[in-house]
Amino acid sequence: MHSSSLPRVLALVGMLAAFLLPATAAEASAPLRTHAAARGKFIGAALATSPLSGESSYRNIAATEFNQVTAENAMKWDSTEPSQGQFNFSGADAIVNFATQNSQQVHGHTLVWHQQTPGWVQGLGASAMRTAIQNHISGVVGRYADNPAVVSWDVVNEVFDDNGNMRTSFWYNTLGQSYIADAFRAARAADSNARLCINDYNVEGINAKSTAMYNLVSSLRQQGVPVDCVGFQGHLAIQYGFPNDLQQNLQRFADLGVQVRITELDIRMQMPRNSSKDSTQATYYRNVVNACNAVTACAGVTIWGFTDKYSWVPDTFSGEGAALIYDESYQQKPAYTAVHDALAGGTSTDTTPPSAPGTPASSNVTSNSATLTWAASTDSGGSGLAGYDVYREQGTNDTLLGRSTTASINLTGLTPSTKYQVYVRARDGAGNVSGNSAAATFTTTTGPVGGACTATPTVQTQWNTGYVVQPVTVTNGGSSAITGWTVTFTLPSGHTLTGSWNAAVTVSGQNVTARNANYNGNLGAGASTSFGFQVSRPSGDTQTPSSYTCA
Ligand code: XIL
């Protein structure tokens, strides 16, 4: 945006006021956008051009509930420049005009992606491809640079493969990694004020791919490349579990100085739908909005559509669907209530607690771990089940052993040869707590014979202000199987753990304890597994942790 003329500045001020002002006492029943704006965040939806022009229910909800929109397809290269130099902005303009009429901000999606890019681009040689990127970005970004509604762009999309290596797309194969920095610089040249984002999927939790993203963003910014924002797509599925370290992951990117946002949220399920799946889905939606609420640098959450009537999921993931917050008849689902209540925070009207969970049953009891499973609670108050707390009953001072978003938990870090009496409570999205389940008892087995387990770290990458240790190989060198392990090590002073994967990690001062995750504790004689972690350290310090122990 260039603020070259007074009318334009006034239009911008008006739009910002509309976006930010309802900061006082939003009515509990108010639409999503009212509650989001009261927090200074956006709640958005991806829009498809055909129902936008043809269906009033679609248009009404899109206008009323959201203060941000993204074009689901209309701004992609195959729509905006189907043949070289022939730009077509009909679909893109329709969305920008709709957003302008409804005081919504527009996120431009997407400039350089390996999909939905015409064949004429893919076959170009290096020099012609570089020129094509420059022309495309200046044509598309330039068209909206003076439009106050269009505030941000996905400059590059999905540059990593599933392992966190550079995706060997036609971009990469022809130009190498340099196309990324070139695209950001071209976008900045075309619009000096737009927020410029890099966007990807499967980067919501802390894992190898999100760490590769972290390292790329950090290094691009050190080189002065104008990366302002990181987009986490958020295409989740209830059957794969929730990335519980989402908030921690958003925060580590925020600490690099970039804005973060959830850009394409949908939470699919295996069909058919039922109320238990809807309730889990609602919990996931709430968790995503809560994570963004909790991170100041998180600008907002965009849902990838809003009605199951128009969702890419059934066409893309065989047998799956129902991923959005309205059903196919434009009725609000429990997921809508969850998003609403998470945005509304304290204004929820749900005062009905969930039902008490069933009696927990123990299994896989070892010297330091046990699995508990119970019959799920139900929640009828509207805010949806948020999760369970598992307590150890100890006279007057019961202790919290763990929390779970599902009707099961793997307890770790238990004491050998000890009787545990435990019970479970459910929480809903408004903070109401159920009664206690009936109690159950189990006794941990005697501890393993020491000395069998070893931990061998490898420093995978280092940079001036941090490093990744991966893999830390954990080996059972003994002659019998173990069912859990605990690795400890010490961080040099001034070093801070910023992420970990494949282990349950706790930090106390500089002492780090990494326990097996619920899927990698069982090691037969001679077997190995591994975990990893990431640390930030003061610039100039070259130390890495030492003195690893394993038990
Ligand atoms: C999808 C659209 O939803 C579909 O309509 C289209 O056929 C394919 O693309 N990651 C992205 C989005 O960045 O652009 C994709 O959108 C979904 C995955």
PDB file of C-alpha atoms in Angstrom, residues 110-391:
ATOM      1  CA  THR A 110      -0.313 -17.543  -3.441  1.00  0.00           C
ATOM      2  CA  LEU A 111       2.490 -16.268  -5.697  1.00  0.00           C
ATOM      3  CA  VAL A 112       5.026 -19.088  -6.107  1.00  0.00           C
ATOM      4  CA  TRP A 113       3.789 -22.662  -5.587  1.00  0.00           C
ATOM      5  CA  HIS A 114       4.503 -25.943  -7.367  1.00  0.00           C
ATOM      6  CA  GLN A 115       0.770 -26.620  -7.861  1.00  0.00           C
ATOM      7  CA  GLN A 116      -1.811 -24.719  -9.908  1.00  0.00           C
ATOM      8  CA  THR A 117       0.988 -23.134 -11.924  1.00  0.00           C
ATOM      9  CA  PRO A 118       0.519 -23.324 -15.710  1.00  0.00           C
ATOM     10  CA  GLY A 119       2.627 -25.617 -17.872  1.00  0.00           C
ATOM     11  CA  TRP A 120       4.197 -22.691 -19.713  1.00  0.00           C
ATOM     12  CA  VAL A 121       5.987 -21.665 -16.509  1.00  0.00           C
ATOM     13  CA  GLN A 122       7.131 -25.145 -15.556  1.00  0.00           C
ATOM     14  CA  GLY A 123       9.000 -25.724 -18.820  1.00  0.00           C
ATOM     15  CA  LEU A 124      11.014 -22.470 -18.801  1.00  0.00           C
ATOM     16  CA  GLY A 125      14.813 -22.368 -18.551  1.00  0.00           C
ATOM     17  CA  ALA A 126      16.472 -20.684 -15.582  1.00  0.00           C
ATOM     18  CA  SER A 127      16.771 -17.184 -16.888  1.00  0.00           C
ATOM     19  CA  ALA A 128      13.274 -17.088 -18.419  1.00  0.00           C
ATOM     20  CA  MET A 129      11.812 -18.612 -15.241  1.00  0.00           C
ATOM     21  CA  ARG A 130      13.447 -15.916 -13.114  1.00  0.00           C
ATOM     22  CA  THR A 131      11.954 -13.249 -15.368  1.00  0.00           C
ATOM     23  CA  ALA A 132       8.534 -14.946 -15.246  1.00  0.00           C
ATOM     24  CA  ILE A 133       8.571 -14.858 -11.422  1.00  0.00           C
ATOM     25  CA  GLN A 134       9.464 -11.159 -11.435  1.00  0.00           C
ATOM     26  CA  ASN A 135       6.723 -10.297 -13.940  1.00  0.00           C
ATOM     27  CA  HIS A 136       4.105 -12.421 -12.243  1.00  0.00           C
ATOM     28  CA  ILE A 137       4.770 -10.968  -8.806  1.00  0.00           C
ATOM     29  CA  SER A 138       4.929  -7.391 -10.010  1.00  0.00           C
ATOM     30  CA  GLY A 139       1.712  -7.898 -12.023  1.00  0.00           C
ATOM     31  CA  VAL A 140      -0.320  -9.546  -9.259  1.00  0.00           C
ATOM     32  CA  VAL A 141       1.019  -7.788  -6.150  1.00  0.00           C
ATOM     33  CA  GLY A 142       1.244  -4.514  -8.076  1.00  0.00           C
ATOM     34  CA  ARG A 143      -2.452  -4.626  -8.985  1.00  0.00           C
ATOM     35  CA  TYR A 144      -3.477  -4.503  -5.326  1.00  0.00           C
ATOM     36  CA  ALA A 145      -0.557  -2.551  -3.860  1.00  0.00           C
ATOM     37  CA  ASP A 146      -2.681   0.595  -3.512  1.00  0.00           C
ATOM     38  CA  ASN A 147      -5.753  -1.288  -2.306  1.00  0.00           C
ATOM     39  CA  PRO A 148      -6.094  -0.943   1.476  1.00  0.00           C
ATOM     40  CA  ALA A 149      -8.015  -4.225   1.776  1.00  0.00           C
ATOM     41  CA  VAL A 150      -5.107  -6.362   0.533  1.00  0.00           C
ATOM     42  CA  VAL A 151      -2.618  -6.467   3.376  1.00  0.00           C
ATOM     43  CA  SER A 152      -0.531  -9.626   3.030  1.00  0.00           C
ATOM     44  CA  TRP A 153       0.709 -12.311   0.619  1.00  0.00           C
ATOM     45  CA  ASP A 154       1.825 -15.908   0.671  1.00  0.00           C
ATOM     46  CA  VAL A 155       4.944 -15.291  -1.394  1.00  0.00           C
ATOM     47  CA  VAL A 156       6.092 -18.916  -1.470  1.00  0.00           C
ATOM     48  CA  ASN A 157       4.039 -21.959  -0.541  1.00  0.00           C
ATOM     49  CA  GLU A 158       5.119 -25.483   0.447  1.00  0.00           C
ATOM     50  CA  VAL A 159       8.839 -25.207  -0.359  1.00  0.00           C
ATOM     51  CA  PHE A 160       9.643 -28.206   1.880  1.00  0.00           C
ATOM     52  CA  ASP A 161       8.964 -31.872   1.308  1.00  0.00           C
ATOM     53  CA  ASP A 162       7.469 -34.006   4.070  1.00  0.00           C
ATOM     54  CA  ASN A 163      10.877 -34.681   5.654  1.00  0.00           C
ATOM     55  CA  GLY A 164      11.855 -31.030   5.823  1.00  0.00           C
ATOM     56  CA  ASN A 165      14.213 -31.145   2.846  1.00  0.00           C
ATOM     57  CA  MET A 166      13.824 -28.608   0.055  1.00  0.00           C
ATOM     58  CA  ARG A 167      11.036 -29.853  -2.200  1.00  0.00           C
ATOM     59  CA  THR A 168      12.507 -30.819  -5.575  1.00  0.00           C
ATOM     60  CA  SER A 169       9.841 -28.883  -7.476  1.00  0.00           C
ATOM     61  CA  PHE A 170      10.372 -27.436 -10.944  1.00  0.00           C
ATOM     62  CA  TRP A 171      11.254 -24.172  -9.190  1.00  0.00           C
ATOM     63  CA  TYR A 172      14.022 -25.794  -7.171  1.00  0.00           C
ATOM     64  CA  ASN A 173      15.237 -28.040  -9.970  1.00  0.00           C
ATOM     65  CA  THR A 174      15.578 -25.095 -12.339  1.00  0.00           C
ATOM     66  CA  LEU A 175      16.696 -22.302 -10.009  1.00  0.00           C
ATOM     67  CA  GLY A 176      17.976 -23.882  -6.791  1.00  0.00           C
ATOM     68  CA  GLN A 177      16.980 -22.364  -3.454  1.00  0.00           C
ATOM     69  CA  SER A 178      17.582 -18.796  -4.663  1.00  0.00           C
ATOM     70  CA  TYR A 179      14.049 -18.532  -6.060  1.00  0.00           C
ATOM     71  CA  ILE A 180      12.737 -18.097  -2.517  1.00  0.00           C
ATOM     72  CA  ALA A 181      14.734 -14.969  -1.673  1.00  0.00           C
ATOM     73  CA  ASP A 182      14.155 -13.607  -5.200  1.00  0.00           C
ATOM     74  CA  ALA A 183      10.379 -13.996  -4.827  1.00  0.00           C
ATOM     75  CA  PHE A 184      10.326 -12.164  -1.483  1.00  0.00           C
ATOM     76  CA  ARG A 185      12.435  -9.325  -2.866  1.00  0.00           C
ATOM     77  CA  ALA A 186      10.167  -9.026  -5.909  1.00  0.00           C
ATOM     78  CA  ALA A 187       7.080  -8.885  -3.682  1.00  0.00           C
ATOM     79  CA  ARG A 188       8.647  -6.181  -1.513  1.00  0.00           C
ATOM     80  CA  ALA A 189       9.527  -4.181  -4.629  1.00  0.00           C
ATOM     81  CA  ALA A 190       5.903  -4.447  -5.812  1.00  0.00           C
ATOM     82  CA  ASP A 191       4.359  -3.422  -2.469  1.00  0.00           C
ATOM     83  CA  SER A 192       6.531  -1.783   0.152  1.00  0.00           C
ATOM     84  CA  ASN A 193       3.962  -2.295   2.946  1.00  0.00           C
ATOM     85  CA  ALA A 194       2.343  -5.696   2.448  1.00  0.00           C
ATOM     86  CA  ARG A 195       3.145  -8.386   4.976  1.00  0.00           C
ATOM     87  CA  LEU A 196       5.074 -11.134   3.199  1.00  0.00           C
ATOM     88  CA  CYS A 197       4.604 -14.724   4.329  1.00  0.00           C
ATOM     89  CA  ILE A 198       6.014 -18.199   3.781  1.00  0.00           C
ATOM     90  CA  ASN A 199       3.339 -20.871   4.162  1.00  0.00           C
ATOM     91  CA  ASP A 200       3.401 -24.658   4.642  1.00  0.00           C
ATOM     92  CA  TYR A 201       1.600 -27.716   6.028  1.00  0.00           C
ATOM     93  CA  ASN A 202       2.595 -30.234   8.728  1.00  0.00           C
ATOM     94  CA  VAL A 203       4.557 -27.510  10.486  1.00  0.00           C
ATOM     95  CA  GLU A 204       2.039 -26.961  13.304  1.00  0.00           C
ATOM     96  CA  GLY A 205       3.931 -29.032  15.888  1.00  0.00           C
ATOM     97  CA  ILE A 206       7.653 -29.064  16.589  1.00  0.00           C
ATOM     98  CA  ASN A 207       9.136 -31.598  14.200  1.00  0.00           C
ATOM     99  CA  ALA A 208      11.859 -31.949  11.588  1.00  0.00           C
ATOM    100  CA  LYS A 209       9.854 -30.051   8.959  1.00  0.00           C
ATOM    101  CA  SER A 210       8.909 -27.117  11.205  1.00  0.00           C
ATOM    102  CA  THR A 211      12.499 -26.942  12.414  1.00  0.00           C
ATOM    103  CA  ALA A 212      13.687 -26.783   8.791  1.00  0.00           C
ATOM    104  CA  MET A 213      11.201 -23.919   8.299  1.00  0.00           C
ATOM    105  CA  TYR A 214      12.495 -22.236  11.434  1.00  0.00           C
ATOM    106  CA  ASN A 215      16.080 -22.469  10.235  1.00  0.00           C
ATOM    107  CA  LEU A 216      15.179 -21.176   6.756  1.00  0.00           C
ATOM    108  CA  VAL A 217      13.228 -18.172   8.080  1.00  0.00           C
ATOM    109  CA  SER A 218      15.998 -17.381  10.527  1.00  0.00           C
ATOM    110  CA  SER A 219      18.680 -17.512   7.848  1.00  0.00           C
ATOM    111  CA  LEU A 220      16.651 -15.554   5.259  1.00  0.00           C
ATOM    112  CA  ARG A 221      16.064 -12.775   7.767  1.00  0.00           C
ATOM    113  CA  GLN A 222      19.747 -12.720   8.718  1.00  0.00           C
ATOM    114  CA  GLN A 223      20.451 -12.131   5.025  1.00  0.00           C
ATOM    115  CA  GLY A 224      17.989  -9.226   4.959  1.00  0.00           C
ATOM    116  CA  VAL A 225      15.359 -11.061   2.884  1.00  0.00           C
ATOM    117  CA  PRO A 226      11.945  -9.474   3.689  1.00  0.00           C
ATOM    118  CA  VAL A 227      10.144 -12.423   5.316  1.00  0.00           C
ATOM    119  CA  ASP A 228       7.603 -10.862   7.708  1.00  0.00           C
ATOM    120  CA  CYS A 229       5.326 -13.728   8.506  1.00  0.00           C
ATOM    121  CA  VAL A 230       5.020 -17.504   8.706  1.00  0.00           C
ATOM    122  CA  GLY A 231       1.764 -19.269   7.799  1.00  0.00           C
ATOM    123  CA  PHE A 232       0.885 -22.614   9.413  1.00  0.00           C
ATOM    124  CA  GLN A 233      -1.751 -24.177   7.172  1.00  0.00           C
ATOM    125  CA  GLY A 234      -3.427 -26.340   9.811  1.00  0.00           C
ATOM    126  CA  HIS A 235      -4.929 -29.115   7.698  1.00  0.00           C
ATOM    127  CA  LEU A 236      -5.547 -31.409  10.682  1.00  0.00           C
ATOM    128  CA  ALA A 237      -7.421 -34.699  11.107  1.00  0.00           C
ATOM    129  CA  ILE A 238      -8.939 -35.965  14.342  1.00  0.00           C
ATOM    130  CA  GLN A 239      -7.588 -39.481  13.773  1.00  0.00           C
ATOM    131  CA  TYR A 240      -3.965 -38.250  13.773  1.00  0.00           C
ATOM    132  CA  GLY A 241      -4.054 -36.439  17.118  1.00  0.00           C
ATOM    133  CA  PHE A 242      -3.612 -32.798  18.029  1.00  0.00           C
ATOM    134  CA  PRO A 243      -0.172 -31.123  17.857  1.00  0.00           C
ATOM    135  CA  ASN A 244      -0.046 -30.263  21.549  1.00  0.00           C
ATOM    136  CA  ASP A 245       3.090 -28.151  21.116  1.00  0.00           C
ATOM    137  CA  LEU A 246       1.369 -25.797  18.627  1.00  0.00           C
ATOM    138  CA  GLN A 247       1.524 -22.810  20.959  1.00  0.00           C
ATOM    139  CA  GLN A 248       5.160 -23.482  21.823  1.00  0.00           C
ATOM    140  CA  ASN A 249       5.967 -23.805  18.118  1.00  0.00           C
ATOM    141  CA  LEU A 250       4.184 -20.543  17.215  1.00  0.00           C
ATOM    142  CA  GLN A 251       6.089 -18.854  20.020  1.00  0.00           C
ATOM    143  CA  ARG A 252       9.514 -20.005  18.834  1.00  0.00           C
ATOM    144  CA  PHE A 253       8.798 -18.483  15.415  1.00  0.00           C
ATOM    145  CA  ALA A 254       7.435 -15.320  17.050  1.00  0.00           C
ATOM    146  CA  ASP A 255      10.723 -15.087  18.928  1.00  0.00           C
ATOM    147  CA  LEU A 256      12.474 -14.773  15.555  1.00  0.00           C
ATOM    148  CA  GLY A 257      10.580 -11.487  15.139  1.00  0.00           C
ATOM    149  CA  VAL A 258       8.022 -12.658  12.558  1.00  0.00           C
ATOM    150  CA  GLN A 259       4.244 -12.545  12.669  1.00  0.00           C
ATOM    151  CA  VAL A 260       2.610 -15.978  12.707  1.00  0.00           C
ATOM    152  CA  ARG A 261      -0.864 -17.016  11.569  1.00  0.00           C
ATOM    153  CA  ILE A 262      -2.952 -20.122  10.998  1.00  0.00           C
ATOM    154  CA  THR A 263      -3.762 -19.883   7.298  1.00  0.00           C
ATOM    155  CA  GLU A 264      -5.827 -22.878   6.132  1.00  0.00           C
ATOM    156  CA  LEU A 265      -7.429 -24.492   9.158  1.00  0.00           C
ATOM    157  CA  ASP A 266      -9.675 -27.481   8.599  1.00  0.00           C
ATOM    158  CA  ILE A 267     -10.087 -30.549  10.806  1.00  0.00           C
ATOM    159  CA  ARG A 268     -11.273 -33.565   8.913  1.00  0.00           C
ATOM    160  CA  MET A 269     -12.619 -36.909  10.097  1.00  0.00           C
ATOM    161  CA  GLN A 270     -13.267 -40.313   8.650  1.00  0.00           C
ATOM    162  CA  MET A 271     -16.861 -40.342   7.418  1.00  0.00           C
ATOM    163  CA  PRO A 272     -19.551 -40.763   8.525  1.00  0.00           C
ATOM    164  CA  ARG A 273     -19.807 -37.953  11.034  1.00  0.00           C
ATOM    165  CA  ASN A 274     -21.085 -38.694  14.550  1.00  0.00           C
ATOM    166  CA  SER A 275     -21.425 -36.665  17.725  1.00  0.00           C
ATOM    167  CA  SER A 276     -18.290 -38.048  19.314  1.00  0.00           C
ATOM    168  CA  LYS A 277     -16.175 -37.097  16.267  1.00  0.00           C
ATOM    169  CA  ASP A 278     -17.854 -33.681  16.167  1.00  0.00           C
ATOM    170  CA  SER A 279     -16.928 -33.166  19.794  1.00  0.00           C
ATOM    171  CA  THR A 280     -13.265 -34.095  19.232  1.00  0.00           C
ATOM    172  CA  GLN A 281     -13.217 -31.822  16.200  1.00  0.00           C
ATOM    173  CA  ALA A 282     -14.646 -28.972  18.284  1.00  0.00           C
ATOM    174  CA  THR A 283     -11.881 -29.505  20.847  1.00  0.00           C
ATOM    175  CA  TYR A 284      -9.228 -29.289  18.122  1.00  0.00           C
ATOM    176  CA  TYR A 285     -10.729 -26.089  16.718  1.00  0.00           C
ATOM    177  CA  ARG A 286     -10.794 -24.587  20.186  1.00  0.00           C
ATOM    178  CA  ASN A 287      -7.201 -25.610  20.850  1.00  0.00           C
ATOM    179  CA  VAL A 288      -6.012 -23.911  17.650  1.00  0.00           C
ATOM    180  CA  VAL A 289      -7.814 -20.643  18.439  1.00  0.00           C
ATOM    181  CA  ASN A 290      -6.569 -20.738  22.035  1.00  0.00           C
ATOM    182  CA  ALA A 291      -2.977 -21.237  20.857  1.00  0.00           C
ATOM    183  CA  CYS A 292      -3.256 -18.193  18.594  1.00  0.00           C
ATOM    184  CA  ASN A 293      -4.912 -16.182  21.370  1.00  0.00           C
ATOM    185  CA  ALA A 294      -2.013 -17.023  23.676  1.00  0.00           C
ATOM    186  CA  VAL A 295       0.727 -15.844  21.283  1.00  0.00           C
ATOM    187  CA  THR A 296       0.824 -12.072  20.866  1.00  0.00           C
ATOM    188  CA  ALA A 297       2.486 -12.287  17.439  1.00  0.00           C
ATOM    189  CA  CYS A 298      -0.268 -14.559  16.113  1.00  0.00           C
ATOM    190  CA  ALA A 299      -2.388 -12.327  13.863  1.00  0.00           C
ATOM    191  CA  GLY A 300      -5.337 -14.664  13.498  1.00  0.00           C
ATOM    192  CA  VAL A 301      -6.823 -17.865  12.187  1.00  0.00           C
ATOM    193  CA  THR A 302      -8.178 -18.484   8.684  1.00  0.00           C
ATOM    194  CA  ILE A 303     -10.462 -21.467   8.148  1.00  0.00           C
ATOM    195  CA  TRP A 304     -10.148 -23.169   4.746  1.00  0.00           C
ATOM    196  CA  GLY A 305     -13.755 -22.479   3.752  1.00  0.00           C
ATOM    197  CA  PHE A 306     -16.550 -22.484   6.315  1.00  0.00           C
ATOM    198  CA  THR A 307     -19.260 -24.847   5.066  1.00  0.00           C
ATOM    199  CA  ASP A 308     -18.887 -28.584   4.424  1.00  0.00           C
ATOM    200  CA  LYS A 309     -20.870 -27.930   1.248  1.00  0.00           C
ATOM    201  CA  TYR A 310     -17.708 -26.465  -0.303  1.00  0.00           C
ATOM    202  CA  SER A 311     -14.591 -28.096   1.090  1.00  0.00           C
ATOM    203  CA  TRP A 312     -11.608 -29.527  -0.743  1.00  0.00           C
ATOM    204  CA  VAL A 313     -11.369 -32.390   1.798  1.00  0.00           C
ATOM    205  CA  PRO A 314     -13.736 -35.040   0.317  1.00  0.00           C
ATOM    206  CA  ASP A 315     -12.128 -34.583  -3.121  1.00  0.00           C
ATOM    207  CA  THR A 316      -8.616 -34.889  -1.734  1.00  0.00           C
ATOM    208  CA  PHE A 317      -8.672 -37.339   1.184  1.00  0.00           C
ATOM    209  CA  SER A 318     -10.588 -40.449   0.305  1.00  0.00           C
ATOM    210  CA  GLY A 319     -13.321 -41.321   2.812  1.00  0.00           C
ATOM    211  CA  GLU A 320     -12.786 -38.169   4.871  1.00  0.00           C
ATOM    212  CA  GLY A 321     -14.826 -34.980   5.197  1.00  0.00           C
ATOM    213  CA  ALA A 322     -16.966 -32.792   7.488  1.00  0.00           C
ATOM    214  CA  ALA A 323     -13.878 -30.667   8.214  1.00  0.00           C
ATOM    215  CA  LEU A 324     -15.467 -27.230   8.626  1.00  0.00           C
ATOM    216  CA  ILE A 325     -17.545 -25.301  11.181  1.00  0.00           C
ATOM    217  CA  TYR A 326     -20.862 -25.238   9.261  1.00  0.00           C
ATOM    218  CA  ASP A 327     -22.506 -28.340   7.822  1.00  0.00           C
ATOM    219  CA  GLU A 328     -23.675 -28.729   4.224  1.00  0.00           C
ATOM    220  CA  SER A 329     -26.966 -26.950   5.056  1.00  0.00           C
ATOM    221  CA  TYR A 330     -25.213 -23.940   6.591  1.00  0.00           C
ATOM    222  CA  GLN A 331     -26.043 -25.063  10.139  1.00  0.00           C
ATOM    223  CA  GLN A 332     -23.454 -24.290  12.825  1.00  0.00           C
ATOM    224  CA  LYS A 333     -21.643 -27.367  14.164  1.00  0.00           C
ATOM    225  CA  PRO A 334     -20.083 -27.839  17.641  1.00  0.00           C
ATOM    226  CA  ALA A 335     -16.853 -26.642  16.005  1.00  0.00           C
ATOM    227  CA  TYR A 336     -18.485 -23.254  15.409  1.00  0.00           C
ATOM    228  CA  THR A 337     -19.380 -22.952  19.099  1.00  0.00           C
ATOM    229  CA  ALA A 338     -15.837 -23.937  20.044  1.00  0.00           C
ATOM    230  CA  VAL A 339     -14.284 -21.249  17.818  1.00  0.00           C
ATOM    231  CA  HIS A 340     -16.835 -18.735  19.040  1.00  0.00           C
ATOM    232  CA  ASP A 341     -16.237 -19.452  22.722  1.00  0.00           C
ATOM    233  CA  ALA A 342     -12.469 -19.498  22.370  1.00  0.00           C
ATOM    234  CA  LEU A 343     -12.592 -16.078  20.693  1.00  0.00           C
ATOM    235  CA  ALA A 344     -15.154 -14.782  23.182  1.00  0.00           C
ATOM    236  CA  GLY A 345     -13.082 -15.968  26.152  1.00  0.00           C
ATOM    237  CA  GLY A 346     -14.712 -15.043  29.429  1.00  0.00           C
ATOM    238  CA  THR A 347     -18.067 -14.238  27.857  1.00  0.00           C
ATOM    239  CA  SER A 348     -19.159 -17.850  27.447  1.00  0.00           C
ATOM    240  CA  THR A 349     -22.645 -18.683  28.669  1.00  0.00           C
ATOM    241  CA  ASP A 350     -21.909 -22.409  29.215  1.00  0.00           C
ATOM    242  CA  THR A 351     -22.233 -23.223  32.928  1.00  0.00           C
ATOM    243  CA  THR A 352     -23.060 -26.927  32.510  1.00  0.00           C
ATOM    244  CA  PRO A 353     -20.150 -29.232  33.428  1.00  0.00           C
ATOM    245  CA  PRO A 354     -19.409 -32.369  31.379  1.00  0.00           C
ATOM    246  CA  SER A 355     -20.557 -35.747  32.747  1.00  0.00           C
ATOM    247  CA  ALA A 356     -18.065 -37.611  34.947  1.00  0.00           C
ATOM    248  CA  PRO A 357     -15.682 -39.905  33.035  1.00  0.00           C
ATOM    249  CA  GLY A 358     -15.866 -43.691  33.419  1.00  0.00           C
ATOM    250  CA  THR A 359     -13.621 -45.570  35.858  1.00  0.00           C
ATOM    251  CA  PRO A 360     -10.073 -45.657  34.436  1.00  0.00           C
ATOM    252  CA  ALA A 361      -8.664 -49.069  33.518  1.00  0.00           C
ATOM    253  CA  SER A 362      -4.903 -49.550  33.693  1.00  0.00           C
ATOM    254  CA  SER A 363      -2.748 -51.445  31.216  1.00  0.00           C
ATOM    255  CA  ASN A 364       0.924 -51.642  30.166  1.00  0.00           C
ATOM    256  CA  VAL A 365       2.019 -51.021  33.754  1.00  0.00           C
ATOM    257  CA  THR A 366       5.832 -50.870  34.007  1.00  0.00           C
ATOM    258  CA  SER A 367       8.238 -49.683  36.673  1.00  0.00           C
ATOM    259  CA  ASN A 368       7.781 -46.039  35.621  1.00  0.00           C
ATOM    260  CA  SER A 369       4.765 -45.839  33.318  1.00  0.00           C
ATOM    261  CA  ALA A 370       1.168 -46.970  32.862  1.00  0.00           C
ATOM    262  CA  THR A 371      -1.660 -46.475  30.391  1.00  0.00           C
ATOM    263  CA  LEU A 372      -5.117 -45.466  31.637  1.00  0.00           C
ATOM    264  CA  THR A 373      -8.263 -45.635  29.503  1.00  0.00           C
ATOM    265  CA  TRP A 374     -11.782 -44.593  30.481  1.00  0.00           C
ATOM    266  CA  ALA A 375     -15.252 -44.137  29.020  1.00  0.00           C
ATOM    267  CA  ALA A 376     -15.518 -40.609  27.577  1.00  0.00           C
ATOM    268  CA  SER A 377     -17.539 -37.811  29.149  1.00  0.00           C
ATOM    269  CA  THR A 378     -20.214 -35.936  27.240  1.00  0.00           C
ATOM    270  CA  ASP A 379     -20.779 -32.188  27.317  1.00  0.00           C
ATOM    271  CA  SER A 380     -24.170 -30.670  26.634  1.00  0.00           C
ATOM    272  CA  GLY A 381     -23.508 -27.045  27.620  1.00  0.00           C
ATOM    273  CA  GLY A 382     -22.409 -25.948  24.149  1.00  0.00           C
ATOM    274  CA  SER A 383     -18.710 -25.237  24.654  1.00  0.00           C
ATOM    275  CA  GLY A 384     -17.641 -28.849  24.054  1.00  0.00           C
ATOM    276  CA  LEU A 385     -15.315 -31.203  25.860  1.00  0.00           C
ATOM    277  CA  ALA A 386     -11.843 -29.686  26.242  1.00  0.00           C
ATOM    278  CA  GLY A 387      -9.970 -32.576  27.906  1.00  0.00           C
ATOM    279  CA  TYR A 388      -9.309 -34.621  31.018  1.00  0.00           C
ATOM    280  CA  ASP A 389      -7.181 -34.237  34.144  1.00  0.00           C
ATOM    281  CA  VAL A 390      -5.822 -37.368  35.820  1.00  0.00           C
ATOM    282  CA  TYR A 391      -5.193 -37.152  39.581  1.00  0.00           C
TER     283      TYR A 391
END
